[in-house]
């Protein structure tokens, strides 16, 4: 299936919600699409704490893999938080830790070995271990573990991971053996089985309102187009990604059915990313490296002047405008297909709107 380009002719203006946040706390797990600085001081090529990353962010380069805000930041605005959720690496304490922590790490995956060729990364299993440390600190602040879990029951948790299990694993047969061991269907099944256990662990630690971001159209990112020497989306890659997404949506039903009080929702990033297309779909905004880490922005090189016309900032990561549009639809679904069984707004406000999909 070829990529179909829709020209965005309107700008979405995000407004900070006045008053108290819609949830008392907000925790973030995932990869570079959500990372806000956890990779800055570790031995990895997957870092973004240099210009031109952060060129449009008030604090400059912070480790966000985009020109401005990422989806974790934008969702914090929708939820009404006064500040962005700090990275775990920053060592949040006190009131900060009670409001949430961002554990996301660039190049991280569901599988522990994903992204290994880039250096150290905080894979999902390790992020969950870090969260247990946070829980113990919250228990100290609130008096005991029961109070900590009661607090966490009220929080929003988002998890956006799995892209690297394809980009930096399955789609690199010269480095990783997974594509030799598994068919795309088998690999999707293996990933979901591991992911399911990780999500059950998160639930056991007190999470109840959990948003799972599906995978976008990885076959349409500039890196895939370059590798396949094409201007059209790579169908085989997108078909593999959709196998994962189909299983992830089914997992949401399974978890909601079998875990008491669980409220998991699925955000259809594949559909959302297919509808978000700016005028320069196939070209990154920044000048990208041809050596490790291939496809990221060259340090110090000026990016394109009109960032709002670009979907991608580098060969992998969206620009702030693309993040804005996607977050808006995840929070307040434009189409019933955007979220299942409801969007984030209905999840956090307690209005049980269920989409019939």
XYZ file of C-alpha atoms in Angstrom:
357
model
C 0.000 0.000 0.000
C 1.507 3.280 -1.042
C 1.659 6.307 1.208
C -1.112 8.772 0.524
C -0.260 12.377 1.196
C -2.752 14.680 2.861
C -1.743 18.319 2.965
C -2.385 19.845 6.345
C -3.844 23.307 5.831
C -4.775 24.186 9.391
C -2.660 24.622 12.474
C -3.715 23.041 15.753
C -3.280 25.379 18.709
C -2.715 23.594 22.014
C -4.000 25.310 25.129
C -2.827 24.727 28.646
C -5.681 23.543 30.833
C -6.329 25.939 33.678
C -6.559 24.671 37.236
C -5.500 21.307 38.643
C -4.242 18.607 36.278
C -6.798 16.036 35.142
C -4.742 13.337 36.875
C -2.516 13.802 39.930
C 0.410 12.070 38.272
C 1.682 10.974 34.871
C 4.365 8.375 34.106
C 6.062 7.791 30.748
C 7.760 4.671 29.374
C 9.130 4.223 25.878
C 11.776 5.099 23.323
C 13.191 8.184 21.603
C 9.750 9.468 20.605
C 9.157 10.147 24.321
C 12.706 10.451 25.752
C 13.398 13.875 27.271
C 16.952 13.409 28.468
C 17.483 9.948 29.946
C 20.168 9.133 27.343
C 22.189 12.318 27.797
C 24.874 10.930 30.090
C 25.056 7.275 29.088
C 27.420 5.612 26.624
C 25.256 5.590 23.509
C 25.153 7.004 20.004
C 21.398 7.557 20.487
C 21.595 11.019 22.011
C 19.951 14.290 21.130
C 21.389 16.790 23.627
C 22.967 18.963 20.949
C 21.813 21.457 18.334
C 19.901 21.387 16.050
C 17.768 19.168 18.342
C 15.861 21.501 20.640
C 16.248 24.478 18.338
C 12.615 25.457 19.059
C 12.473 24.268 22.685
C 12.660 26.993 25.369
C 15.561 25.264 27.149
C 17.395 24.388 23.938
C 18.871 20.889 23.472
C 17.657 18.727 26.359
C 17.777 15.233 24.876
C 14.460 15.408 23.034
C 14.753 13.866 19.555
C 12.952 16.692 17.772
C 13.141 20.428 17.196
C 10.788 21.299 20.071
C 8.315 19.431 22.236
C 7.762 15.709 21.986
C 4.500 13.840 22.547
C 5.138 13.356 26.268
C 5.465 17.142 26.683
C 2.421 17.943 24.593
C 0.282 15.445 26.458
C 1.385 17.036 29.759
C -0.043 20.300 28.411
C -3.325 18.654 27.478
C -3.548 17.133 30.949
C -3.035 20.524 32.590
C 0.369 20.096 34.215
C 2.277 23.313 34.895
C 5.598 21.681 34.068
C 6.849 18.870 31.849
C 7.478 15.542 33.544
C 11.199 15.261 34.446
C 13.429 12.440 33.190
C 14.336 9.691 35.643
C 18.001 10.532 35.056
C 17.437 13.984 36.552
C 16.694 12.412 39.939
C 13.267 13.932 40.605
C 12.368 14.134 44.294
C 9.553 15.329 46.563
C 6.523 16.825 44.872
C 8.148 16.254 41.477
C 8.277 12.492 41.899
C 4.659 12.451 43.119
C 3.596 14.088 39.847
C 5.416 11.591 37.666
C 8.635 10.500 36.008
C 9.716 9.991 32.398
C 11.691 6.738 31.952
C 11.811 6.685 28.121
C 15.139 6.003 26.417
C 16.270 6.471 22.832
C 16.907 3.174 20.949
C 15.131 1.158 23.678
C 12.856 -1.727 22.828
C 10.632 -4.411 24.258
C 13.506 -6.850 23.727
C 16.596 -6.309 25.858
C 19.001 -6.626 22.898
C 17.227 -4.117 20.652
C 19.460 -1.135 19.828
C 22.544 -2.847 21.254
C 24.721 -1.751 18.308
C 24.155 1.897 19.291
C 25.471 1.413 22.808
C 23.792 1.437 26.184
C 20.033 2.007 26.312
C 17.402 1.688 29.001
C 15.229 -1.095 27.577
C 11.661 -1.493 28.801
C 12.519 -4.123 31.412
C 15.102 -1.781 32.945
C 12.626 1.122 32.820
C 10.217 -0.986 34.876
C 13.017 -1.689 37.361
C 13.648 2.058 37.620
C 9.937 2.545 38.265
C 10.144 0.177 41.239
C 12.816 2.462 42.688
C 10.447 5.394 42.203
C 7.634 3.486 43.913
C 9.832 2.875 46.956
C 10.578 6.601 47.116
C 6.879 7.438 46.837
C 6.174 4.933 49.633
C 8.712 6.756 51.813
C 7.015 10.079 51.057
C 3.469 8.819 51.663
C 4.214 6.490 54.552
C 3.858 2.983 53.122
C 3.559 0.865 49.970
C -0.243 0.714 50.169
C -0.489 4.505 50.061
C 1.972 4.578 47.167
C -0.101 2.106 45.139
C -3.329 3.969 45.934
C -1.640 7.090 44.580
C -0.473 5.288 41.448
C -3.973 3.898 40.847
C -5.039 7.459 39.987
C -2.172 8.258 37.622
C -1.976 8.128 33.841
C 0.691 5.819 32.435
C 1.698 5.946 28.786
C 3.884 3.400 27.008
C 5.207 3.998 23.512
C 7.650 1.305 22.478
C 8.262 -1.295 19.769
C 9.502 0.802 16.850
C 13.133 -0.007 17.645
C 12.326 -3.706 17.838
C 11.840 -3.325 14.080
C 14.134 -0.434 13.054
C 17.049 -1.434 15.284
C 16.536 -5.190 15.357
C 14.262 -7.130 12.972
C 15.037 -4.884 9.977
C 18.815 -5.207 10.497
C 19.492 -8.845 9.500
C 23.250 -8.301 9.276
C 23.417 -7.412 12.979
C 20.448 -9.119 14.651
C 19.319 -12.727 14.060
C 15.597 -12.221 14.716
C 14.550 -12.068 11.047
C 16.376 -15.375 10.486
C 14.562 -17.033 13.383
C 11.062 -15.625 12.947
C 8.616 -14.751 10.195
C 7.037 -11.284 10.593
C 3.935 -12.911 12.072
C 5.963 -14.984 14.537
C 8.052 -11.973 15.541
C 4.954 -9.877 16.243
C 3.628 -12.690 18.417
C 6.900 -13.037 20.344
C 7.075 -9.277 20.934
C 3.499 -9.084 22.206
C 4.025 -12.047 24.531
C 6.990 -10.313 26.176
C 5.220 -6.934 26.167
C 2.152 -8.492 27.791
C 4.176 -9.701 30.769
C 5.865 -6.322 31.120
C 2.488 -4.573 31.167
C 1.168 -7.019 33.740
C 4.174 -6.139 35.908
C 3.290 -2.453 35.543
C -0.287 -3.252 36.565
C 0.901 -5.224 39.607
C 2.882 -2.156 40.677
C -0.292 -0.073 40.823
C -0.900 1.236 37.303
C -4.568 1.199 36.265
C -5.005 3.852 33.545
C -2.547 2.802 30.853
C -2.277 4.171 27.323
C -0.460 2.020 24.763
C 0.776 3.736 21.617
C 0.739 1.492 18.563
C 3.503 1.687 15.970
C 3.377 4.307 13.200
C 4.023 3.656 9.522
C 7.687 2.758 9.907
C 7.806 1.859 6.219
C 7.338 5.558 5.428
C 10.146 7.073 7.507
C 13.020 8.645 5.542
C 15.467 5.979 6.733
C 13.369 3.170 5.223
C 12.854 5.075 1.979
C 16.587 5.652 1.710
C 17.471 2.004 2.440
C 15.061 0.806 -0.240
C 15.871 3.621 -2.720
C 12.238 4.559 -3.135
C 9.926 7.550 -2.759
C 7.034 5.288 -1.786
C 6.393 3.659 1.569
C 7.904 0.196 1.975
C 4.906 -2.126 2.026
C 6.678 -5.134 3.541
C 7.767 -3.066 6.559
C 4.324 -1.556 7.074
C 2.705 -4.974 6.795
C 5.038 -6.322 9.511
C 4.220 -3.348 11.756
C 0.495 -3.889 11.291
C 0.844 -7.468 12.538
C 2.229 -6.070 15.782
C -0.515 -3.437 16.009
C -3.272 -5.979 15.444
C -1.918 -8.110 18.271
C -1.487 -5.079 20.533
C -5.099 -4.016 20.087
C -6.224 -7.561 20.926
C -3.968 -7.463 23.994
C -5.847 -4.392 25.247
C -9.070 -6.403 25.260
C -7.367 -9.309 27.008
C -5.824 -7.160 29.743
C -9.037 -5.227 30.368
C -10.972 -8.470 30.642
C -8.591 -10.320 32.932
C -7.099 -7.635 35.186
C -9.550 -6.177 37.737
C -10.047 -2.377 37.429
C -7.593 -2.194 34.519
C -8.227 0.476 31.905
C -5.889 -0.054 28.980
C -6.420 1.884 25.766
C -4.757 1.605 22.355
C -3.746 4.634 20.283
C -3.726 3.855 16.567
C -0.541 5.669 15.581
C -0.479 3.803 12.262
C -3.746 5.375 11.179
C -2.881 8.753 12.668
C 0.538 8.827 10.970
C -1.022 7.954 7.617
C -3.261 11.006 7.828
C -0.519 13.386 8.981
C 1.502 14.476 6.026
C 3.114 17.821 5.442
C 4.456 19.173 2.201
C 7.939 17.673 2.509
C 7.080 14.162 3.654
C 10.175 12.338 2.460
C 12.867 14.816 3.499
C 14.247 15.375 7.015
C 14.461 18.942 8.237
C 18.024 18.646 9.529
C 21.155 17.503 7.734
C 21.712 13.887 8.748
C 24.856 11.888 9.415
C 26.049 9.107 7.114
C 28.062 7.447 9.872
C 27.074 6.120 13.303
C 24.539 7.152 14.398
C 23.398 7.179 10.781
C 20.278 9.222 10.109
C 20.443 11.538 13.120
C 21.121 15.265 12.848
C 24.694 16.408 12.245
C 25.768 18.371 15.350
C 25.766 22.125 14.904
C 24.357 22.167 11.379
C 21.419 24.523 10.889
C 18.081 22.794 10.182
C 15.515 23.868 7.597
C 14.021 27.298 8.173
C 10.303 26.421 7.954
C 9.974 23.458 10.304
C 6.169 23.487 10.137
C 6.269 22.107 6.588
C 8.215 18.988 7.578
C 6.892 15.758 9.027
C 10.359 14.486 10.013
C 13.140 16.334 11.798
C 15.767 13.660 11.095
C 15.504 10.286 9.342
C 13.490 8.754 12.190
C 11.803 11.330 14.401
C 8.854 13.674 13.824
C 8.994 17.441 14.049
C 7.135 19.269 16.798
C 4.224 20.081 14.465
C 3.776 16.391 13.630
C 3.981 15.545 17.335
C 1.361 18.213 18.046
C -1.125 16.825 15.566
C -0.619 13.231 16.683
C -0.928 14.089 20.394
C -4.075 16.092 19.783
C -5.711 13.094 18.123
C -4.512 10.680 20.796
C -5.956 12.895 23.517
C -9.169 13.852 21.725
C -9.829 11.417 18.878
C -10.721 13.003 15.562
C -11.933 9.652 14.192
C -13.228 6.578 16.031
C -10.265 4.659 14.565
C -7.769 6.915 16.396
C -8.216 5.213 19.771
C -9.670 2.025 21.247
C -11.830 1.626 23.243
C -11.619 5.348 24.024
C -9.210 8.274 23.741
C -6.986 9.648 26.500
C -9.403 12.461 27.381
C -12.181 10.013 28.213
C -9.752 7.730 30.043
C -8.555 10.439 32.436
C -11.906 12.172 32.950
C -13.739 8.937 33.661
C -16.312 9.386 30.899
C -16.811 5.912 29.508
C -17.059 6.642 25.806
C -16.396 3.423 23.893
C -15.701 3.491 20.195
C -17.298 0.709 18.182
C -14.466 -0.625 16.024
